mmCIF file with all atom_site columns, C-alpha atoms in Angstrom:
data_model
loop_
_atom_site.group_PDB
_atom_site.id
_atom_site.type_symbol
_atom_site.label_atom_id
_atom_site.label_alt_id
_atom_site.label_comp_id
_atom_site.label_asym_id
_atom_site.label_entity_id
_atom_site.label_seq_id
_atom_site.pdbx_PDB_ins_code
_atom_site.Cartn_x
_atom_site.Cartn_y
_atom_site.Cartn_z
_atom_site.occupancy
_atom_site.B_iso_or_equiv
_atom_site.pdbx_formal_charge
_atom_site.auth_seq_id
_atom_site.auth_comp_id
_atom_site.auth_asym_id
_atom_site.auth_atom_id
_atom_site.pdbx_PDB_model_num
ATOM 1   C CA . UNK A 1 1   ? 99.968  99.274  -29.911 1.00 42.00 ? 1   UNK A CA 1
ATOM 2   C CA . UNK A 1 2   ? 101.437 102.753 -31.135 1.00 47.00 ? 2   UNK A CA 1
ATOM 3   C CA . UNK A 1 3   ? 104.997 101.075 -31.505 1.00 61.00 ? 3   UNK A CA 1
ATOM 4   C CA . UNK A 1 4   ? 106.780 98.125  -32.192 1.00 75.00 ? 4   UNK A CA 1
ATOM 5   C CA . UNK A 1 5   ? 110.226 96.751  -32.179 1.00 81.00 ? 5   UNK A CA 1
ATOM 6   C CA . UNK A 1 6   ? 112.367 97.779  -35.100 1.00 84.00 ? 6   UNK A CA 1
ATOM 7   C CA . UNK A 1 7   ? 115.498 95.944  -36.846 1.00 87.00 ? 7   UNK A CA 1
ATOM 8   C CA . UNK A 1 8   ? 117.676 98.807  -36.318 1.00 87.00 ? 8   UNK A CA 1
ATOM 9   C CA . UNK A 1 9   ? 116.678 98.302  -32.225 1.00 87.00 ? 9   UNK A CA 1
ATOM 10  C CA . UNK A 1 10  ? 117.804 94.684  -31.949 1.00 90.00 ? 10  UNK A CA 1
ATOM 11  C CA . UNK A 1 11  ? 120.652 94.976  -34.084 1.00 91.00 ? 11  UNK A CA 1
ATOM 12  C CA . UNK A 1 12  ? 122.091 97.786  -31.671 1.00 89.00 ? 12  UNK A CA 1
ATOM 13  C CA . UNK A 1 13  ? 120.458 95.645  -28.552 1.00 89.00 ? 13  UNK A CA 1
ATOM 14  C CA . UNK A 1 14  ? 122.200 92.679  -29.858 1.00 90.00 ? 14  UNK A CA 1
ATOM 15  C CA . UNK A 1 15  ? 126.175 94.404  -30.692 1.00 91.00 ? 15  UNK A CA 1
ATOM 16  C CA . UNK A 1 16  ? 125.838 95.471  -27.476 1.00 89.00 ? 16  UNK A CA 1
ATOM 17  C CA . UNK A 1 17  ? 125.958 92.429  -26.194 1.00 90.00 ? 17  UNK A CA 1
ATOM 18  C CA . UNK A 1 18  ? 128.469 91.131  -28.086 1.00 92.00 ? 18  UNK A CA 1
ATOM 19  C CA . UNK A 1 19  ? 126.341 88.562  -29.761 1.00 93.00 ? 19  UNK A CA 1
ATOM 20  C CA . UNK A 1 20  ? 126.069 87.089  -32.976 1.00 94.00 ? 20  UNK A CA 1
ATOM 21  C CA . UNK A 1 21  ? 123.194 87.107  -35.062 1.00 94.00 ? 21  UNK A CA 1
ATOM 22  C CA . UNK A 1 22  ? 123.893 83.208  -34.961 1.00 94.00 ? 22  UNK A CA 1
ATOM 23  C CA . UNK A 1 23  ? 123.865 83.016  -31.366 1.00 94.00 ? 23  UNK A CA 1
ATOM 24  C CA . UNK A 1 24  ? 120.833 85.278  -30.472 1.00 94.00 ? 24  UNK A CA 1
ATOM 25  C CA . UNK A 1 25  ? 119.080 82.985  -33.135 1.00 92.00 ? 25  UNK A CA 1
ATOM 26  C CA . UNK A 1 26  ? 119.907 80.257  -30.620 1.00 93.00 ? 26  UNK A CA 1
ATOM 27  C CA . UNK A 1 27  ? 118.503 81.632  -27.864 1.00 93.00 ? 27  UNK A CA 1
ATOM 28  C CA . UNK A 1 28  ? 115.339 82.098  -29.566 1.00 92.00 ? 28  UNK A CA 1
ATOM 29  C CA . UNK A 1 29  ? 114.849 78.783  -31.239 1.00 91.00 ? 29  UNK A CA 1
ATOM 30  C CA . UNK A 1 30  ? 114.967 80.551  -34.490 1.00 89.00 ? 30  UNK A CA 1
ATOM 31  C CA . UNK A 1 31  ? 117.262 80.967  -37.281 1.00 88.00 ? 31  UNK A CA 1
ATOM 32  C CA . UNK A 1 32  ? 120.105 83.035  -37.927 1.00 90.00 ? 32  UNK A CA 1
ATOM 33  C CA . UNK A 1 33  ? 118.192 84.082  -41.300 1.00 90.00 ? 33  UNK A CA 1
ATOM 34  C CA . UNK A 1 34  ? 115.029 85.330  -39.432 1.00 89.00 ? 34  UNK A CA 1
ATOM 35  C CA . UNK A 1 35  ? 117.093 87.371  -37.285 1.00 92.00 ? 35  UNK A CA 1
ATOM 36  C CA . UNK A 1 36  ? 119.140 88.615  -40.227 1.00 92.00 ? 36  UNK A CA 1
ATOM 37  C CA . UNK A 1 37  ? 115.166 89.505  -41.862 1.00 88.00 ? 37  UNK A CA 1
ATOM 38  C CA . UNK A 1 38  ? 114.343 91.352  -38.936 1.00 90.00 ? 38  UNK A CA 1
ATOM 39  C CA . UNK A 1 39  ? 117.631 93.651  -38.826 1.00 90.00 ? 39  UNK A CA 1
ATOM 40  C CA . UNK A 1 40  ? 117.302 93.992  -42.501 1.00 89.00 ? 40  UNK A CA 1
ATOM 41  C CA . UNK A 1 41  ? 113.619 95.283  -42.057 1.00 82.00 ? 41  UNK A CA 1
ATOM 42  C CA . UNK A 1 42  ? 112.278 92.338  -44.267 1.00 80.00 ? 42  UNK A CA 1
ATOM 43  C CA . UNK A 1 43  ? 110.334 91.185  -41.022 1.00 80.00 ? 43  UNK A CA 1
ATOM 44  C CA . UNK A 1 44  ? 109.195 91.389  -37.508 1.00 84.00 ? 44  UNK A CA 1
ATOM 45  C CA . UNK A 1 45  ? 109.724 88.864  -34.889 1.00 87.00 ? 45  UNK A CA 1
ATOM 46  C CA . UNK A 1 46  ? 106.083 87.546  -33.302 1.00 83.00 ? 46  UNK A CA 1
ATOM 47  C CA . UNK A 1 47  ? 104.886 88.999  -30.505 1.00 83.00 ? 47  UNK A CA 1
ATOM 48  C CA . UNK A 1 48  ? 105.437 85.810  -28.516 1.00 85.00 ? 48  UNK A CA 1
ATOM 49  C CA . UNK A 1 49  ? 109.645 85.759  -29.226 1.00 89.00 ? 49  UNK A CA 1
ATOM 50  C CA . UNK A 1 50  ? 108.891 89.337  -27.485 1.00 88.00 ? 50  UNK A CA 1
ATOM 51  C CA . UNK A 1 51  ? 109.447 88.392  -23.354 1.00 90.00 ? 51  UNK A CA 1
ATOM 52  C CA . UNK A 1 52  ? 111.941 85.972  -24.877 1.00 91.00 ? 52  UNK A CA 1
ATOM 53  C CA . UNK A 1 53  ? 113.639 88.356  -27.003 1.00 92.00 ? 53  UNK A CA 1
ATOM 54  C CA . UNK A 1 54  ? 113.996 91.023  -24.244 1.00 88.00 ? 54  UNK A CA 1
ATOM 55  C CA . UNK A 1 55  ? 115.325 88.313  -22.003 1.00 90.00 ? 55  UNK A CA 1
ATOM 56  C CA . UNK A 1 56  ? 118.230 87.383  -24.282 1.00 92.00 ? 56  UNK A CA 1
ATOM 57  C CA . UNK A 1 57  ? 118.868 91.585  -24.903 1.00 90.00 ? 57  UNK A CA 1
ATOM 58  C CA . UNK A 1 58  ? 118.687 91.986  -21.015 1.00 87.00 ? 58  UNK A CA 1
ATOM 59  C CA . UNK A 1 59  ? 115.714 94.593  -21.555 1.00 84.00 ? 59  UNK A CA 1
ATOM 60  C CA . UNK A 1 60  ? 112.415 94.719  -20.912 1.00 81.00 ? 60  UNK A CA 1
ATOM 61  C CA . UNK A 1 61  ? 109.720 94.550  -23.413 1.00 80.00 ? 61  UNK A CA 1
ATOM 62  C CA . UNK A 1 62  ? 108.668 98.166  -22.588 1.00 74.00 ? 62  UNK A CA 1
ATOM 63  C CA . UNK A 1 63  ? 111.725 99.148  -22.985 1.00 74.00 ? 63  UNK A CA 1
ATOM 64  C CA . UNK A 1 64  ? 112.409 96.912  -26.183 1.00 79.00 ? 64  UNK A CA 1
ATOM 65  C CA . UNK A 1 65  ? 109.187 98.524  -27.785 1.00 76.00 ? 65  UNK A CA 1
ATOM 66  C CA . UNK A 1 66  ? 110.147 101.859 -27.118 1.00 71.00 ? 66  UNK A CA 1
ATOM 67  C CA . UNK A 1 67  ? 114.003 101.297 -28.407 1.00 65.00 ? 67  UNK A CA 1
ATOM 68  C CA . UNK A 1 68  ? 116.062 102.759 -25.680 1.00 59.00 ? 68  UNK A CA 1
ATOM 69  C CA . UNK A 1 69  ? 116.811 101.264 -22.150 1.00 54.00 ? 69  UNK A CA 1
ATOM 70  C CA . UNK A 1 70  ? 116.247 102.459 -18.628 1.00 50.00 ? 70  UNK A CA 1
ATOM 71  C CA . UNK A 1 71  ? 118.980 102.811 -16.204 1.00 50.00 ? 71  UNK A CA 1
ATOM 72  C CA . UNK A 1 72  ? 118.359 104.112 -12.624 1.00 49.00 ? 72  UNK A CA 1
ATOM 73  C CA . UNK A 1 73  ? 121.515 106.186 -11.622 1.00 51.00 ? 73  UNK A CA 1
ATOM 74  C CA . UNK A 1 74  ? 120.095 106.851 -8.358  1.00 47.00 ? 74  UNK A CA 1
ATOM 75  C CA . UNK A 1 75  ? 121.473 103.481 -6.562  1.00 50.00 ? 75  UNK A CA 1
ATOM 76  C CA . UNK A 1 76  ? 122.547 105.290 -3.679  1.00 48.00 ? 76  UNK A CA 1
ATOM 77  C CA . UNK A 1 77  ? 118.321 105.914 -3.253  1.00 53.00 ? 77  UNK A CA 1
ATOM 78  C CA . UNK A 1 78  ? 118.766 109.999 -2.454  1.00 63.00 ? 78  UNK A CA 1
ATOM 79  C CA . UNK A 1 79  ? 114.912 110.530 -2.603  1.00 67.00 ? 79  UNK A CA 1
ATOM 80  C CA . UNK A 1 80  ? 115.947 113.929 -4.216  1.00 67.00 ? 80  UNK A CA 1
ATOM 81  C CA . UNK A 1 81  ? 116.998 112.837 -7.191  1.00 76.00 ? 81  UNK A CA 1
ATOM 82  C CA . UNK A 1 82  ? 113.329 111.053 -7.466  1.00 85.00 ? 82  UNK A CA 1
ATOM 83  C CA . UNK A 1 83  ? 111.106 112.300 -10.711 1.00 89.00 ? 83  UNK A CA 1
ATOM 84  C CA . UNK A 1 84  ? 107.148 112.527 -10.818 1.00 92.00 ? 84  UNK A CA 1
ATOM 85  C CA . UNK A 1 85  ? 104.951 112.086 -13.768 1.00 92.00 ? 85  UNK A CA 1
ATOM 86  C CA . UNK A 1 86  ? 101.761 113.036 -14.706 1.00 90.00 ? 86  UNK A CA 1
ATOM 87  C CA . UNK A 1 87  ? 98.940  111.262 -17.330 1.00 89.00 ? 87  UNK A CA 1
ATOM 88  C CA . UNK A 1 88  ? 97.688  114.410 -19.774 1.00 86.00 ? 88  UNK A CA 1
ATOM 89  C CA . UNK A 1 89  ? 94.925  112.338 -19.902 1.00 85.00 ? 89  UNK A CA 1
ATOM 90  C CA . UNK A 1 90  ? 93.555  110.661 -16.553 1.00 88.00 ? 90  UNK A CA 1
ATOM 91  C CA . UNK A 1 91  ? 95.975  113.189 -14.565 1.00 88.00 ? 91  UNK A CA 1
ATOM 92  C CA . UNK A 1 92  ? 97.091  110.462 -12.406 1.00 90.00 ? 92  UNK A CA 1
ATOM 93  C CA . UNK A 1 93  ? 100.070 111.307 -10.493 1.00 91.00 ? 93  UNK A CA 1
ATOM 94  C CA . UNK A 1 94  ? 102.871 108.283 -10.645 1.00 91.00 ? 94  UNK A CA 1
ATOM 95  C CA . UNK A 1 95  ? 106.401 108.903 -8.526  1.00 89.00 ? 95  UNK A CA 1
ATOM 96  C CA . UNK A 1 96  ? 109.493 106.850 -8.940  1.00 88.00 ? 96  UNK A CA 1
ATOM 97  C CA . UNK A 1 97  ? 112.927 106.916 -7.385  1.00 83.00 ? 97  UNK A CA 1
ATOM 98  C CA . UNK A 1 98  ? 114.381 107.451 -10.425 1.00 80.00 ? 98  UNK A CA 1
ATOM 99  C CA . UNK A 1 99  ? 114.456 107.117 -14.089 1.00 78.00 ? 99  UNK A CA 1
ATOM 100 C CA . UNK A 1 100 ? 111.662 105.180 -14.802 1.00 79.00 ? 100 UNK A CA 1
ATOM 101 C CA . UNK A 1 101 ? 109.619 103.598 -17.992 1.00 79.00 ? 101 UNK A CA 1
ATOM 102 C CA . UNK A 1 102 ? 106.375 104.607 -17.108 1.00 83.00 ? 102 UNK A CA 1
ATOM 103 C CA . UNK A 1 103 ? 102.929 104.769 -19.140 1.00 83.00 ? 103 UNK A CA 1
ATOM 104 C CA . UNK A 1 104 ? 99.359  105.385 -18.139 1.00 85.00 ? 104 UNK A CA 1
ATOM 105 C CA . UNK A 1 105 ? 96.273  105.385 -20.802 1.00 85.00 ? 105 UNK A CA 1
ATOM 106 C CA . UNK A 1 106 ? 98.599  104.283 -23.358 1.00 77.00 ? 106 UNK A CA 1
ATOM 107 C CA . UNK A 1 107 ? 100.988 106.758 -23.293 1.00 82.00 ? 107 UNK A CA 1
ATOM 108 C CA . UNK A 1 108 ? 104.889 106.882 -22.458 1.00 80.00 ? 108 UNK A CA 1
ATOM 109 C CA . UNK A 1 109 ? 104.761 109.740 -19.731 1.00 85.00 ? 109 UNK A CA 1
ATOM 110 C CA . UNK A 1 110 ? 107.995 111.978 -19.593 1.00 85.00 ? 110 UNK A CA 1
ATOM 111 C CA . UNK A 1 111 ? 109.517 112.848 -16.147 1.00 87.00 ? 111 UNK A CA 1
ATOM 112 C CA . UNK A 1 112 ? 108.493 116.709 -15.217 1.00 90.00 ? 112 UNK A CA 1
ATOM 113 C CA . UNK A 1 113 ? 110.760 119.036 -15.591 1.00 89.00 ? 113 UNK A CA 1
ATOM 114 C CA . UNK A 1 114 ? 111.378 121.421 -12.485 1.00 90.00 ? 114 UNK A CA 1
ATOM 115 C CA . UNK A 1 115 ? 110.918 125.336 -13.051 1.00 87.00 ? 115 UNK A CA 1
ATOM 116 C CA . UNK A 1 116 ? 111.547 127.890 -10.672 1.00 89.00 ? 116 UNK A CA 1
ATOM 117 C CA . UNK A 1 117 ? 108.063 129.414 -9.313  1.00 91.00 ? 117 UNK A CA 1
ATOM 118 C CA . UNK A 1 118 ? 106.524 132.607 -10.816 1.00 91.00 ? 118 UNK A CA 1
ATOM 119 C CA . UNK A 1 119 ? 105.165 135.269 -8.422  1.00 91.00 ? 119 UNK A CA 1
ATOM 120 C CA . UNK A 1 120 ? 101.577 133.667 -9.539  1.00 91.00 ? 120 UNK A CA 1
ATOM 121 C CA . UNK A 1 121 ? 102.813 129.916 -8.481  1.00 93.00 ? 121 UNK A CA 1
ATOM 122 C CA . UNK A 1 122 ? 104.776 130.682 -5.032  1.00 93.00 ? 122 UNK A CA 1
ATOM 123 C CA . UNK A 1 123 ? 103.789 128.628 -2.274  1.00 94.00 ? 123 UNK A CA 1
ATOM 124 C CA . UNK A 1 124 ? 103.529 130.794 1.341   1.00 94.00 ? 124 UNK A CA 1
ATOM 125 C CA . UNK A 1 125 ? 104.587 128.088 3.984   1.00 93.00 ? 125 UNK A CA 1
ATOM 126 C CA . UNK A 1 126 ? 104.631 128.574 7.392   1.00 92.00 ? 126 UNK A CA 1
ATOM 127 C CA . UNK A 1 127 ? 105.824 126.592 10.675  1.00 89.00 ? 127 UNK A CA 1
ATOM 128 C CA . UNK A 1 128 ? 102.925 126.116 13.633  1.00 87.00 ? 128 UNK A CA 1
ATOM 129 C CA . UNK A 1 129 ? 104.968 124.185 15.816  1.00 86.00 ? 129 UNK A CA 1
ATOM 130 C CA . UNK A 1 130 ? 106.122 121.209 14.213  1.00 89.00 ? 130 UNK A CA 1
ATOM 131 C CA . UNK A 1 131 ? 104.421 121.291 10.895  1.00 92.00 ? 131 UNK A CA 1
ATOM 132 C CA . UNK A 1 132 ? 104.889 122.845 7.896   1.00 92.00 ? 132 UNK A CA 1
ATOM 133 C CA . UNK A 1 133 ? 101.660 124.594 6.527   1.00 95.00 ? 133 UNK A CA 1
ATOM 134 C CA . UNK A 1 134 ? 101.609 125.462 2.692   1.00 95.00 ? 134 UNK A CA 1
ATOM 135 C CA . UNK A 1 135 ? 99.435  126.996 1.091   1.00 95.00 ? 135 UNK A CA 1
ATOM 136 C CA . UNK A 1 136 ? 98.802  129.007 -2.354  1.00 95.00 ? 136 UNK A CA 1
ATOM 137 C CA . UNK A 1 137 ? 97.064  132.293 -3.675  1.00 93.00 ? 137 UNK A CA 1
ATOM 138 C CA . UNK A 1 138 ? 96.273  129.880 -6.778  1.00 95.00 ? 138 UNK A CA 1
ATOM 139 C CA . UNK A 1 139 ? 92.838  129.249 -8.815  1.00 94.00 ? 139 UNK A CA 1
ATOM 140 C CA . UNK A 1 140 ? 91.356  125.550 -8.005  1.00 96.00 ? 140 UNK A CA 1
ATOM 141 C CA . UNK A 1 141 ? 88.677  125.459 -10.809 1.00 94.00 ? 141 UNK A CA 1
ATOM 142 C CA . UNK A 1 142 ? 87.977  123.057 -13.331 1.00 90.00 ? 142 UNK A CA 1
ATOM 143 C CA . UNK A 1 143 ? 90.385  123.715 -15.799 1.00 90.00 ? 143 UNK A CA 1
ATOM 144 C CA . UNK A 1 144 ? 93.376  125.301 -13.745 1.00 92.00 ? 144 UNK A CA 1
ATOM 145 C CA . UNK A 1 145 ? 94.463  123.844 -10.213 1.00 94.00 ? 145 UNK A CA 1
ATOM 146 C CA . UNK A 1 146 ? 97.176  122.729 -8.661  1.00 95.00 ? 146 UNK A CA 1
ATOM 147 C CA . UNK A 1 147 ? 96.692  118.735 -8.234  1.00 94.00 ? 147 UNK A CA 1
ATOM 148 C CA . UNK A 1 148 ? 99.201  117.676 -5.617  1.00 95.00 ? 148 UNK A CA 1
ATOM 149 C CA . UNK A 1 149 ? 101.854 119.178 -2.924  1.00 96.00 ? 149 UNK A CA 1
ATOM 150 C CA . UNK A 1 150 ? 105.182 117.221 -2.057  1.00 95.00 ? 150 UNK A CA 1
ATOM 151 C CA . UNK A 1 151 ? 106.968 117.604 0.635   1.00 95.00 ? 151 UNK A CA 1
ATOM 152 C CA . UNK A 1 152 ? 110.782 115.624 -0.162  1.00 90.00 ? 152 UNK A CA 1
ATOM 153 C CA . UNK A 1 153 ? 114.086 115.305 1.861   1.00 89.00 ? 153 UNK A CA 1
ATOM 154 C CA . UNK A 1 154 ? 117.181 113.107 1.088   1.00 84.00 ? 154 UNK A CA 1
ATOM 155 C CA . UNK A 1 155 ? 115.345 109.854 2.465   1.00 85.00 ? 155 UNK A CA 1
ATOM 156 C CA . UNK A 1 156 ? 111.351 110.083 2.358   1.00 87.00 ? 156 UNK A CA 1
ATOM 157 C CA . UNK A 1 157 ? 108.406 111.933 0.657   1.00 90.00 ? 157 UNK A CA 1
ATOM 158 C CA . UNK A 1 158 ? 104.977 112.652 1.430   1.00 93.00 ? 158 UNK A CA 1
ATOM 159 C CA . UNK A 1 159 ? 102.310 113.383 -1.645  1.00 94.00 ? 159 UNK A CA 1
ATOM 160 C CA . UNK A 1 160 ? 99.696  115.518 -0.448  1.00 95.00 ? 160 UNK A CA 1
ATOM 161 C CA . UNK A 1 161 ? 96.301  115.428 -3.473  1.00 94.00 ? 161 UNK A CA 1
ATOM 162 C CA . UNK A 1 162 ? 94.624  118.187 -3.734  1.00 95.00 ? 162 UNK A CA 1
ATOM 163 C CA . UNK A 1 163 ? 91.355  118.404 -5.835  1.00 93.00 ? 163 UNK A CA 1
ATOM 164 C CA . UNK A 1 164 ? 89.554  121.305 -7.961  1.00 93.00 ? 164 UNK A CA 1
ATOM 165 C CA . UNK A 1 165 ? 87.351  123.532 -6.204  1.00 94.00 ? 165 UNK A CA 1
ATOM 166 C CA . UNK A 1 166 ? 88.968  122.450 -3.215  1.00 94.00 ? 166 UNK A CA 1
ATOM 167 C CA . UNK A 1 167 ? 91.888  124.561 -1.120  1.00 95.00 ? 167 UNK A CA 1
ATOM 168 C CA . UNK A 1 168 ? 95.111  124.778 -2.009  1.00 96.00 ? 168 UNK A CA 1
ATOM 169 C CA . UNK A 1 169 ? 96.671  124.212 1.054   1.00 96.00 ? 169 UNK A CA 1
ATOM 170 C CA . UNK A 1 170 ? 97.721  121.391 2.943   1.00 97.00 ? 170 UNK A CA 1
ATOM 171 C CA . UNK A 1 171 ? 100.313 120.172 5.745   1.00 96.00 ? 171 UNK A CA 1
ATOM 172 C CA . UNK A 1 172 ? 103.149 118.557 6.430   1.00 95.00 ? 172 UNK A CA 1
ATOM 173 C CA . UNK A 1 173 ? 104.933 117.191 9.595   1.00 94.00 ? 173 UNK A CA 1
ATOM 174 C CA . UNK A 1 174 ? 108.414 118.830 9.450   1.00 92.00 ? 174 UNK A CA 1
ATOM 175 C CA . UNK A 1 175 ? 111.304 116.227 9.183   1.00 89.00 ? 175 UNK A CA 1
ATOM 176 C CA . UNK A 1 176 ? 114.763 118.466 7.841   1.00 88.00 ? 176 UNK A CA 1
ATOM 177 C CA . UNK A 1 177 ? 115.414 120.424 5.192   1.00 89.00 ? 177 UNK A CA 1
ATOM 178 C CA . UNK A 1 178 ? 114.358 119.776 2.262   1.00 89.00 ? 178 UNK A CA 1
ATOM 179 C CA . UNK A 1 179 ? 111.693 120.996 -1.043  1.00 92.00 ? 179 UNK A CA 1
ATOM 180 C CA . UNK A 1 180 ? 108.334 121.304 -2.074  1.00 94.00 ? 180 UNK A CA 1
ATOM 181 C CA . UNK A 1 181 ? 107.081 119.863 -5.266  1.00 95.00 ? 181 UNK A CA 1
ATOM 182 C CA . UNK A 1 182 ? 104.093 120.840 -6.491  1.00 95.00 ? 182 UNK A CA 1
ATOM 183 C CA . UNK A 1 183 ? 102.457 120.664 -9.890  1.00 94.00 ? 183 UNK A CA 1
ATOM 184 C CA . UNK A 1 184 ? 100.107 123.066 -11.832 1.00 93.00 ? 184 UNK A CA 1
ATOM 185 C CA . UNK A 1 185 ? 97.796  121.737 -15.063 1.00 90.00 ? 185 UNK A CA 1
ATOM 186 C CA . UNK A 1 186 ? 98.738  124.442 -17.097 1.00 86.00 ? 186 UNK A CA 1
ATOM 187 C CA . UNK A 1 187 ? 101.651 125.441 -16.016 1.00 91.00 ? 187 UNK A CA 1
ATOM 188 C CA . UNK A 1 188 ? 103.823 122.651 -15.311 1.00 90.00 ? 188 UNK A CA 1
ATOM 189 C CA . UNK A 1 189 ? 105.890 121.114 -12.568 1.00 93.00 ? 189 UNK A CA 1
ATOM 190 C CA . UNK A 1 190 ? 107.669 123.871 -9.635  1.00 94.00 ? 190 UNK A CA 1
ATOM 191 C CA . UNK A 1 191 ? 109.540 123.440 -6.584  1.00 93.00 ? 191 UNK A CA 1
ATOM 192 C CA . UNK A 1 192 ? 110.726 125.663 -3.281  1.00 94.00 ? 192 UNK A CA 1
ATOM 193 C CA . UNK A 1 193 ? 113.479 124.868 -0.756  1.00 91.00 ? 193 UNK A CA 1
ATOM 194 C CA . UNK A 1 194 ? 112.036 124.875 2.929   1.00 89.00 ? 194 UNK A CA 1
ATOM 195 C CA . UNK A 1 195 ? 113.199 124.579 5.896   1.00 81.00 ? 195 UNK A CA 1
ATOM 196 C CA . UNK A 1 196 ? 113.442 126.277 9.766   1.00 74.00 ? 196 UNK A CA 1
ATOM 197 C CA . UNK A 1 197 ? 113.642 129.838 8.532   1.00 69.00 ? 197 UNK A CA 1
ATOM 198 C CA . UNK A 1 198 ? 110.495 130.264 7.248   1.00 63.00 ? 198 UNK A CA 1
ATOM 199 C CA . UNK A 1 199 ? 107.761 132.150 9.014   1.00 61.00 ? 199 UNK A CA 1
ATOM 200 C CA . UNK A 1 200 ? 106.681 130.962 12.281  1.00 47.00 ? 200 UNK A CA 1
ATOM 201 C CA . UNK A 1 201 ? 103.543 131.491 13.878  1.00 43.00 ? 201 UNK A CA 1
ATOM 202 C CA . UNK A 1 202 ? 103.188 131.770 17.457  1.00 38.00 ? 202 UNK A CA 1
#
């Protein structure tokens, strides 16, 4: 385990609250003392007052461990405002609808960042009736691909993998306006509005 909880993290967990160091003792079946160690530094609480410990904090253990909380602003569920994330490691591809605490091979995975495509990471896309077809003048080798397409509006997405060697192309039944997400190795998350006025083939 690369972290653990600190004093200075249940101290802050616990003020929040409102709660006294006598009272989150109680909660725990512990003394006020041992709680008073841990804040101080002079000690750590076991790792089974952990589940109990985030209970009392309203927190999750993740979220206890890593020493900040979660909250989800998007309650209104606008799938725009959803973020992806991507393992460095496995490259496994995770999507939430929101903020989210999310890990994969042992590692706390930020959410991607958007940037506005490059000439060399522009996606052509295309209407043939009622799809969309995307597709991209963009190497698929080994070490530099792009590993997934999305296609997102304000109430659904559609993930689209795409694999080395492979094409990078792919399509998508056209819903409404909305953007493309779509993530380079190298290079990082991008995305492009599209809608009805893009090219349409006959």
């Amino acid at each position: 385990m690369d972290h653990y909880v600190t004093g200075a993290t249940i101290k802050a967990l616990r003020e929040k609250q409102r709660m006294t160091q006598a009272e989150l003792a109680e909660k725990l079946c512990v003394s006020d003392k041992t709680v008073s160690k841990w804040e101080n530094g002079r000690g750590f609480p076991d790792v089974s007052l952990l589940e109990p410990l985030g209970k009392a904090l309203h927190i999750s253990v993740a979220e206890l461990l890593c020493g900040q909380a979660v909250v989800n602003t998007n309650r209104a569920s606008n799938m725009l405002k959803s973020r992806f994330y991507v393992c460095p490691v496995c490259g496994n591809v995770l999507f939430a609808r929101g903020d989210a605490m999310i890990s994969c091979c042992g590692i706390q995975l930020p959410a991607l960042e958007t940037e506005e495509p490059d000439p060399a990471h522009r996606l052509e896309v295309q209407m043939v009736e009622d799809e969309i077809y995307v597709s991209a003048e963009h190497p698929m080798s080994k070490e530099h691909y792009l590993s997934f397409i999305a296609y997102m509006t304000p109430d659904s997405c559609e993930i689209k993998a795409l694999y080395p060697e492979g094409n990078a192309e792919t399509r998508f039944f056209f819903r409404r306006s909305g953007w493309l997400y779509y993530y380079c190795n190298q290079h990082g998350l991008f995305r492009q509005k599209t809608d009805r006025t893009v090219n349409v083939l006959e």
